[in-house]
PDB file of C-alpha atoms in Angstrom:
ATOM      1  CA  UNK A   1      18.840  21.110 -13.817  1.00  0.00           C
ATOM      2  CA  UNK A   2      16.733  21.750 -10.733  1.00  0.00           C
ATOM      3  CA  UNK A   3      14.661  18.597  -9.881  1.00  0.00           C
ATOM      4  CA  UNK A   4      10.895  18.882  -9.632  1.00  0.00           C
ATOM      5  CA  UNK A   5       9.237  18.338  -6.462  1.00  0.00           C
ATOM      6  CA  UNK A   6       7.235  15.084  -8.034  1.00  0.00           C
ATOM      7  CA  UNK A   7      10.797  13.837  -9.617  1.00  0.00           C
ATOM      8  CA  UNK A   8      11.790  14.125  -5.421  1.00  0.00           C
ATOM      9  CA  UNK A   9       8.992  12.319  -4.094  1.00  0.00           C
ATOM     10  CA  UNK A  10       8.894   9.397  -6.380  1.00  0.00           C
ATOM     11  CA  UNK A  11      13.355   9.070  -5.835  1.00  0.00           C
ATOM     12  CA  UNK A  12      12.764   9.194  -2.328  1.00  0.00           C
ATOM     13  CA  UNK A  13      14.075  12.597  -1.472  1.00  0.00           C
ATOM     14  CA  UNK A  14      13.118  14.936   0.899  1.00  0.00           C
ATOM     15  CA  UNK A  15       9.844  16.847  -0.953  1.00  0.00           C
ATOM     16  CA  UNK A  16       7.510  19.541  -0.381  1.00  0.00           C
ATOM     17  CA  UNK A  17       3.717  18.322   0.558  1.00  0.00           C
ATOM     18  CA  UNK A  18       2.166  21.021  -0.902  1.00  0.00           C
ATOM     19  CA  UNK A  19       3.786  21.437  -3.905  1.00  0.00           C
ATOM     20  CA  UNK A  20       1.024  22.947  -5.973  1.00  0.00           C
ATOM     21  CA  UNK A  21       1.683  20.282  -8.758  1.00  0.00           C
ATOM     22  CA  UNK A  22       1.346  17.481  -5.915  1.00  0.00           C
ATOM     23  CA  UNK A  23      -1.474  19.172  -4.826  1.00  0.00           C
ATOM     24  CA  UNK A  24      -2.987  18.902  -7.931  1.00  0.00           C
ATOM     25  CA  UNK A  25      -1.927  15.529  -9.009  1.00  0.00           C
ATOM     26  CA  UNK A  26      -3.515  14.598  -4.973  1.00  0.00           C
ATOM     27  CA  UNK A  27      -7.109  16.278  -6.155  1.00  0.00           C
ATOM     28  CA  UNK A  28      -7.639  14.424  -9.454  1.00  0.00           C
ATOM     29  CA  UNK A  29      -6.766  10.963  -7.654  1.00  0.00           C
ATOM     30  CA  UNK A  30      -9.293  12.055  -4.920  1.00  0.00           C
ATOM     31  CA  UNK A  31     -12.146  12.774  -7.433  1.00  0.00           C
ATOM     32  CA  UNK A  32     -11.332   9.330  -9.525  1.00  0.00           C
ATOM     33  CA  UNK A  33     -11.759   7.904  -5.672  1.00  0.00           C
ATOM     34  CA  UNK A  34     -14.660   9.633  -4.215  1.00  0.00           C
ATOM     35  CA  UNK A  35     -16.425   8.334  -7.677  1.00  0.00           C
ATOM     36  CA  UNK A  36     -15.298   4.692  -7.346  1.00  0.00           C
ATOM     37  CA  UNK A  37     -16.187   5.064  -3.309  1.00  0.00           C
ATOM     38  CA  UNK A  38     -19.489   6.250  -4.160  1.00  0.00           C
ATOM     39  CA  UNK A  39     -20.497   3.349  -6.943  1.00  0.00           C
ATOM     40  CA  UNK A  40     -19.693   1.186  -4.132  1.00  0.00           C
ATOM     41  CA  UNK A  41     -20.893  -2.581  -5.364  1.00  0.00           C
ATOM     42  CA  UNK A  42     -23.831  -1.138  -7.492  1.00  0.00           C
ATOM     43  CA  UNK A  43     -22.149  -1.395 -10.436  1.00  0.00           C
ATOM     44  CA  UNK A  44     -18.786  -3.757 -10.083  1.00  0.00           C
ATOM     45  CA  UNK A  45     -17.701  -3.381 -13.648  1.00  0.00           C
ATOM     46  CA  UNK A  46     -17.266   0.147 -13.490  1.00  0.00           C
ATOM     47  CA  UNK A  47     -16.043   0.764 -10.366  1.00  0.00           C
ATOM     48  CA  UNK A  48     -13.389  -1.752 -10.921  1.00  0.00           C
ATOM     49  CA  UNK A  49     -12.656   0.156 -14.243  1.00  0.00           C
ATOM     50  CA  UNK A  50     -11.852   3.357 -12.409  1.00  0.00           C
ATOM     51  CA  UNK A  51      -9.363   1.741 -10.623  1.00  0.00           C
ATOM     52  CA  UNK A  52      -7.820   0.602 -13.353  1.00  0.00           C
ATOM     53  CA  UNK A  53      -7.627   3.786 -14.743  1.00  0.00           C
ATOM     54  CA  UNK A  54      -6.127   5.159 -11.166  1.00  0.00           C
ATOM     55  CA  UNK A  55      -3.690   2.566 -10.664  1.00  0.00           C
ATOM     56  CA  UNK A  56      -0.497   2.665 -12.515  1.00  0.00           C
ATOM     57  CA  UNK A  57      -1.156  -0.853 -13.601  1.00  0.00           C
ATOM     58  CA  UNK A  58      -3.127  -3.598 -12.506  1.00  0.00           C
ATOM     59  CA  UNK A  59      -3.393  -7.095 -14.331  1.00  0.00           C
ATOM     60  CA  UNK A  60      -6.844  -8.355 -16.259  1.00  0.00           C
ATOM     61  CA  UNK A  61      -8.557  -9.537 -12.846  1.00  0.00           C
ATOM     62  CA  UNK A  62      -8.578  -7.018 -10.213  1.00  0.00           C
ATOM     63  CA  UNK A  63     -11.016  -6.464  -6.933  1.00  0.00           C
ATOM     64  CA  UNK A  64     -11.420  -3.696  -4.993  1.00  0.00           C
ATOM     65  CA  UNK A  65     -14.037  -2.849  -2.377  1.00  0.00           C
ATOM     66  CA  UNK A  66     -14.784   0.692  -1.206  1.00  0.00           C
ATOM     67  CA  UNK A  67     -14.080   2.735   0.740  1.00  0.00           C
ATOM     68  CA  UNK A  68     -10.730   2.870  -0.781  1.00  0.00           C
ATOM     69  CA  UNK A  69      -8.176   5.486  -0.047  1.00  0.00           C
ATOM     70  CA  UNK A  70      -4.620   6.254  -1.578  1.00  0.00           C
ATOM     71  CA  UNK A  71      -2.414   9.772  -2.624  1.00  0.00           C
ATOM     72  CA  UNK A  72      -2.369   9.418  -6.261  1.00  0.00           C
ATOM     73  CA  UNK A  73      -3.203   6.123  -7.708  1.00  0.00           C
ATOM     74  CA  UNK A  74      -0.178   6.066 -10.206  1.00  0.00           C
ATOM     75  CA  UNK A  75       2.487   5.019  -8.244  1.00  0.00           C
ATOM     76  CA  UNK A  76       0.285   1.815  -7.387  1.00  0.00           C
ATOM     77  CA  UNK A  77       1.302  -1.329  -9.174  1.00  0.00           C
ATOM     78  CA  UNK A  78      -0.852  -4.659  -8.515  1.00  0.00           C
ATOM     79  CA  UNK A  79      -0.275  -8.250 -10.435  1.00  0.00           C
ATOM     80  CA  UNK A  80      -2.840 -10.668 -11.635  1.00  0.00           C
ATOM     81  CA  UNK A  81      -5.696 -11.595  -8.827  1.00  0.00           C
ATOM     82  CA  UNK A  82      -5.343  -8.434  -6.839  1.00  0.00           C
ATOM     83  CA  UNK A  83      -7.765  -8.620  -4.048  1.00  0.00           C
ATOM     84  CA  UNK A  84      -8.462  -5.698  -1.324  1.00  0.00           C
ATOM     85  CA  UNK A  85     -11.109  -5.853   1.104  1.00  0.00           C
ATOM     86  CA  UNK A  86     -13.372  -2.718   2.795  1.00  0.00           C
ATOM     87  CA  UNK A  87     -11.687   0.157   3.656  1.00  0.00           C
ATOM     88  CA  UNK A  88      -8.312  -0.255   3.028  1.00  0.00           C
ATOM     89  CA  UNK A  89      -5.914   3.173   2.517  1.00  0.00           C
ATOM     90  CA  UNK A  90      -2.421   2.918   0.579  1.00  0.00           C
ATOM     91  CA  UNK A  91      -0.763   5.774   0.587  1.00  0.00           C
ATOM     92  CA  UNK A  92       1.726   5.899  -2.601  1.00  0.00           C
ATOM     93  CA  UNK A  93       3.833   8.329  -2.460  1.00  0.00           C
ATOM     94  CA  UNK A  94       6.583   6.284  -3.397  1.00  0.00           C
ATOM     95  CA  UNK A  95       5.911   3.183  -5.593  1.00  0.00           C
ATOM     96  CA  UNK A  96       3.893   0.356  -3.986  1.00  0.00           C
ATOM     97  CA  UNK A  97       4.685  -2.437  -6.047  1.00  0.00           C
ATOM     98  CA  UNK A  98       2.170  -5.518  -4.931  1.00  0.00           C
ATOM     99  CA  UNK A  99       2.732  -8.993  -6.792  1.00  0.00           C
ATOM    100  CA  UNK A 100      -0.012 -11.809  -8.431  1.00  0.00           C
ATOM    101  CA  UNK A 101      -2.172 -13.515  -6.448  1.00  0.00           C
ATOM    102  CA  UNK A 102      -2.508 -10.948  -2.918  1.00  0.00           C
ATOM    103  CA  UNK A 103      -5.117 -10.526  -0.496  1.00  0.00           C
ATOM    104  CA  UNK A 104      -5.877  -7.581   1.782  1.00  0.00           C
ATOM    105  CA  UNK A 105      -7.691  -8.272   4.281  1.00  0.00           C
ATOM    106  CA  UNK A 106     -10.466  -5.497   5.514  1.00  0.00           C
ATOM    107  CA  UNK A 107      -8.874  -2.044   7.041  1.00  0.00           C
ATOM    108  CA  UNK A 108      -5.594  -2.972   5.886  1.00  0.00           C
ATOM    109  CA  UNK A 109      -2.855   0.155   5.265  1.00  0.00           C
ATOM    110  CA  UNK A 110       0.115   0.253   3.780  1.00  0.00           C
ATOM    111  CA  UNK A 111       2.609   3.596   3.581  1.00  0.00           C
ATOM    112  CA  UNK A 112       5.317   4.493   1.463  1.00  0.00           C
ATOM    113  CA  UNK A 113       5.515   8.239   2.526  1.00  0.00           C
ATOM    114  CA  UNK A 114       7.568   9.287   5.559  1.00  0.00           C
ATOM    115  CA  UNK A 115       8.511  12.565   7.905  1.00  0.00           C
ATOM    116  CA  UNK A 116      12.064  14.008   8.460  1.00  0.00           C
ATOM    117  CA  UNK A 117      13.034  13.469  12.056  1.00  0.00           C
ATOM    118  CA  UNK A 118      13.908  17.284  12.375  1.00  0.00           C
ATOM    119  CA  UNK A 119      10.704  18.404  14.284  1.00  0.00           C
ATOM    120  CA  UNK A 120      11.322  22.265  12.154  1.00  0.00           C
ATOM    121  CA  UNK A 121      11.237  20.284   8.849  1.00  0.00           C
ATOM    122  CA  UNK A 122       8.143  18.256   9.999  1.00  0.00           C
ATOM    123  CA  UNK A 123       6.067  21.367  11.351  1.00  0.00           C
ATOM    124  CA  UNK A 124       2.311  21.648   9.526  1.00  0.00           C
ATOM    125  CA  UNK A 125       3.176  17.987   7.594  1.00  0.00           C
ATOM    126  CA  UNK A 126       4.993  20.228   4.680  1.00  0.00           C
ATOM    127  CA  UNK A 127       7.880  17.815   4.223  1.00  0.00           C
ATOM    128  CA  UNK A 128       7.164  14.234   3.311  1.00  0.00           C
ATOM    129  CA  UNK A 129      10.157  11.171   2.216  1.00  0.00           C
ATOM    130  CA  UNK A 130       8.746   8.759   0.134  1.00  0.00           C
ATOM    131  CA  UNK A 131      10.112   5.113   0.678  1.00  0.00           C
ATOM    132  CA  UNK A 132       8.741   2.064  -1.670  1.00  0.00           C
ATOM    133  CA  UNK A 133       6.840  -0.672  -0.580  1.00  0.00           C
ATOM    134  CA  UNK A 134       7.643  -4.117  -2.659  1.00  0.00           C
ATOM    135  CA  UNK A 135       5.026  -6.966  -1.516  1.00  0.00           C
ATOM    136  CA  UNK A 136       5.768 -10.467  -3.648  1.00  0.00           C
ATOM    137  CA  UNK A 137       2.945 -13.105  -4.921  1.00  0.00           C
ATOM    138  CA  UNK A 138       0.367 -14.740  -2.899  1.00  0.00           C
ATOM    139  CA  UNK A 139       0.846 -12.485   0.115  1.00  0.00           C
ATOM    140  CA  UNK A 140      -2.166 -12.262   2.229  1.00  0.00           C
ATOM    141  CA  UNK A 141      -2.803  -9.274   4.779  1.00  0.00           C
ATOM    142  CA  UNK A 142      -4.801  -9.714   7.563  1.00  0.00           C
ATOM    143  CA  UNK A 143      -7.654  -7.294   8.479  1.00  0.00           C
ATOM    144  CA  UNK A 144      -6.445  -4.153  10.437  1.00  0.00           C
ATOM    145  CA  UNK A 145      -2.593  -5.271   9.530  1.00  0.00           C
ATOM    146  CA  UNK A 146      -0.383  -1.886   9.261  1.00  0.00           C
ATOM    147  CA  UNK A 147       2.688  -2.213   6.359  1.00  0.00           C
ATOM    148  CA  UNK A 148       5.360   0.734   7.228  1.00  0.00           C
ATOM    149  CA  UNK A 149       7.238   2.774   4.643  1.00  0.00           C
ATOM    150  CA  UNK A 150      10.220   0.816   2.803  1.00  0.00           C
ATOM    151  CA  UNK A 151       9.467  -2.897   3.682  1.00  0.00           C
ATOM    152  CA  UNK A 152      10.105  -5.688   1.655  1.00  0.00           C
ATOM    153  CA  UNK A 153       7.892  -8.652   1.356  1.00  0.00           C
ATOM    154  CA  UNK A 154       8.801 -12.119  -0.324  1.00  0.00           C
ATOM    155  CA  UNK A 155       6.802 -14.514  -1.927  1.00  0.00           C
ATOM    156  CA  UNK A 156       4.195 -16.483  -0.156  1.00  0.00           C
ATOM    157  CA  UNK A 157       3.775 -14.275   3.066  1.00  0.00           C
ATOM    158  CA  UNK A 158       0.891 -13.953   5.672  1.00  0.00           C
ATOM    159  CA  UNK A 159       0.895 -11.097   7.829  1.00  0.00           C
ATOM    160  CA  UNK A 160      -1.422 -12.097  10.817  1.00  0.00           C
ATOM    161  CA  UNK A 161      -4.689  -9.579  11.542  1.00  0.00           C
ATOM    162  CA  UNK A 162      -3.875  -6.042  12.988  1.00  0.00           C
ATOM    163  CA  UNK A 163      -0.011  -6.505  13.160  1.00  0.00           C
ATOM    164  CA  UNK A 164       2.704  -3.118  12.115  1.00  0.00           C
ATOM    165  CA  UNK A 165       5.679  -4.800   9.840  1.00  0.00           C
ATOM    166  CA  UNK A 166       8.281  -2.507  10.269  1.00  0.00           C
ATOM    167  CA  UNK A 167      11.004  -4.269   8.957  1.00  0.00           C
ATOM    168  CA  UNK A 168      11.251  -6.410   5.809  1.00  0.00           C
ATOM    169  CA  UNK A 169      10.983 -10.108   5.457  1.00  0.00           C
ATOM    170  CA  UNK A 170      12.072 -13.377   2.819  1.00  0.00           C
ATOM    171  CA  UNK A 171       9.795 -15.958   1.338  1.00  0.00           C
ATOM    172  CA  UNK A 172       7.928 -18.636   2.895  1.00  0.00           C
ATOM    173  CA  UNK A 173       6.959 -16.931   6.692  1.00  0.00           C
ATOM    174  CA  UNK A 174       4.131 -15.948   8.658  1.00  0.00           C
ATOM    175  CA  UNK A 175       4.703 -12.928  10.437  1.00  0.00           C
ATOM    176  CA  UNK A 176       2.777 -10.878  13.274  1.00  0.00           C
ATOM    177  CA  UNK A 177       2.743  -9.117  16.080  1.00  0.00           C
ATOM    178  CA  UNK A 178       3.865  -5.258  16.575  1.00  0.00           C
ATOM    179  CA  UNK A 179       6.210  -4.933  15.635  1.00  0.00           C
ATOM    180  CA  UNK A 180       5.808  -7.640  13.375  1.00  0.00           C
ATOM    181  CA  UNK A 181       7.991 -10.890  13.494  1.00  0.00           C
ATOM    182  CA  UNK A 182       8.445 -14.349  11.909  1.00  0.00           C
ATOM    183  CA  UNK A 183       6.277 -16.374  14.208  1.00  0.00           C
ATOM    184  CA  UNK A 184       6.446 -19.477  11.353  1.00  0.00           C
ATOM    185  CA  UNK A 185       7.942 -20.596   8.489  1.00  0.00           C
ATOM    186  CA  UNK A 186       5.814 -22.200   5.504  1.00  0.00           C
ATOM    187  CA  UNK A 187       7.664 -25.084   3.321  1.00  0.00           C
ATOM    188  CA  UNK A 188       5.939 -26.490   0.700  1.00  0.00           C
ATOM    189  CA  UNK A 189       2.349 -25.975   2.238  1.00  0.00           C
ATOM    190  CA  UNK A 190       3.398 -27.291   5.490  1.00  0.00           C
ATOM    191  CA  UNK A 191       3.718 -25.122   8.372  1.00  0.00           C
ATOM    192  CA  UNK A 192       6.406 -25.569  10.511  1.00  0.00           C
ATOM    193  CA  UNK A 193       5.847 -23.226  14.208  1.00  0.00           C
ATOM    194  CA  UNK A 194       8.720 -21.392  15.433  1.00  0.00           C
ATOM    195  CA  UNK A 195       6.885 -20.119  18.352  1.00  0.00           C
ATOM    196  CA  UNK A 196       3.930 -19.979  19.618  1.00  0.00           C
ATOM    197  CA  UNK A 197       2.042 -16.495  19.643  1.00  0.00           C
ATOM    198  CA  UNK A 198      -0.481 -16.000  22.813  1.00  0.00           C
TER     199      UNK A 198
END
């Protein structure tokens, strides 16, 4: 049995873009978007309601500020307390799977869709990889923070303000920089500094 493009995407295989079911699937996510971007905060209740609907599940309190981007709303899983600041854009091609208790912080983006290195493959953005993105509880994302396709994220995890975490990390850390590293470790609500960042 042939697999369909969709079935692809969300395994993480090589996938055609513009698969005219993707397509399709891309266009009613925008229109549930451009409707929640539009409410804006005039009516909280509802706008939080369409992305409830969007997402592929959310818990009871969710809280999401436009302008909000993202691919197709489905493959976007968020636990209880689910917080995202303006402007953030998560692109879920693969599943993003985002734990209890998280903050975004303003302008934050996180990918789960990739390109094939093969620059014939790549030409006109036809060919995508989709690569899951698994954030734990209480993470908080700093404003402007970047979160690349297939990282891992542990429990209780800061990502400092407009860093690119490339690479996954454990419980308990603070990481920053680009590309992002542990720059401390957090025990028990103490912080303990590894290093210094200038």
């Amino acid at each position: 049995m042939i697999k369909s493009e969709k079935a692809k995407m969300i395994a993480g295989e090589l996938f055609n873009v513009y698969d005219p079911e993707l397509v399709g699937e891309r266009a009613i996510a925008r229109q549930q978007v451009e409707a929640f971007n539009q409410l804006g905060e005039t009516n909280p209740h509802k706008s939080q309601q369409i992305i409830k609907r969007l997402f592929g599940a959310t818990g009871d309190k969710i809280e999401v500020h436009a302008t909000f981007r993202c691919d197709y709303g489905y493959n976007l899983f968020v636990g209880e307390d689910f917080f995202a600041n303006y402007d953030c854009v998560i692109l879920d091609v693969a599943p993003i799977k985002i734990g209890k208790h998280c903050l975004l912080g303003p302008k934050v983006q996180i990918y789960s869709v990739n390109h094939p290195d093969d620059p014939q493959l790549r030409r006109n953005g036809a060919m995508g990889i989709g690569k899951s993105v698994n954030l734990g509880d209480d993470l908080w994302v700093g404003g402007g923070a970047i979160i690349c396709p297939g990282v891992t994220l542990g429990n209780n995890v800061i990502v400092a303000a407009g860093s690119v975490v490339t690479k996954s990390f454990g419980d308990n850390v603070v990481v920053g920089g680009n590309p992002a590293r542990v720059i401390r470790e957090l025990r028990e609500g103490l912080v303990i500094i590894i290093e210094r960042v200038i």
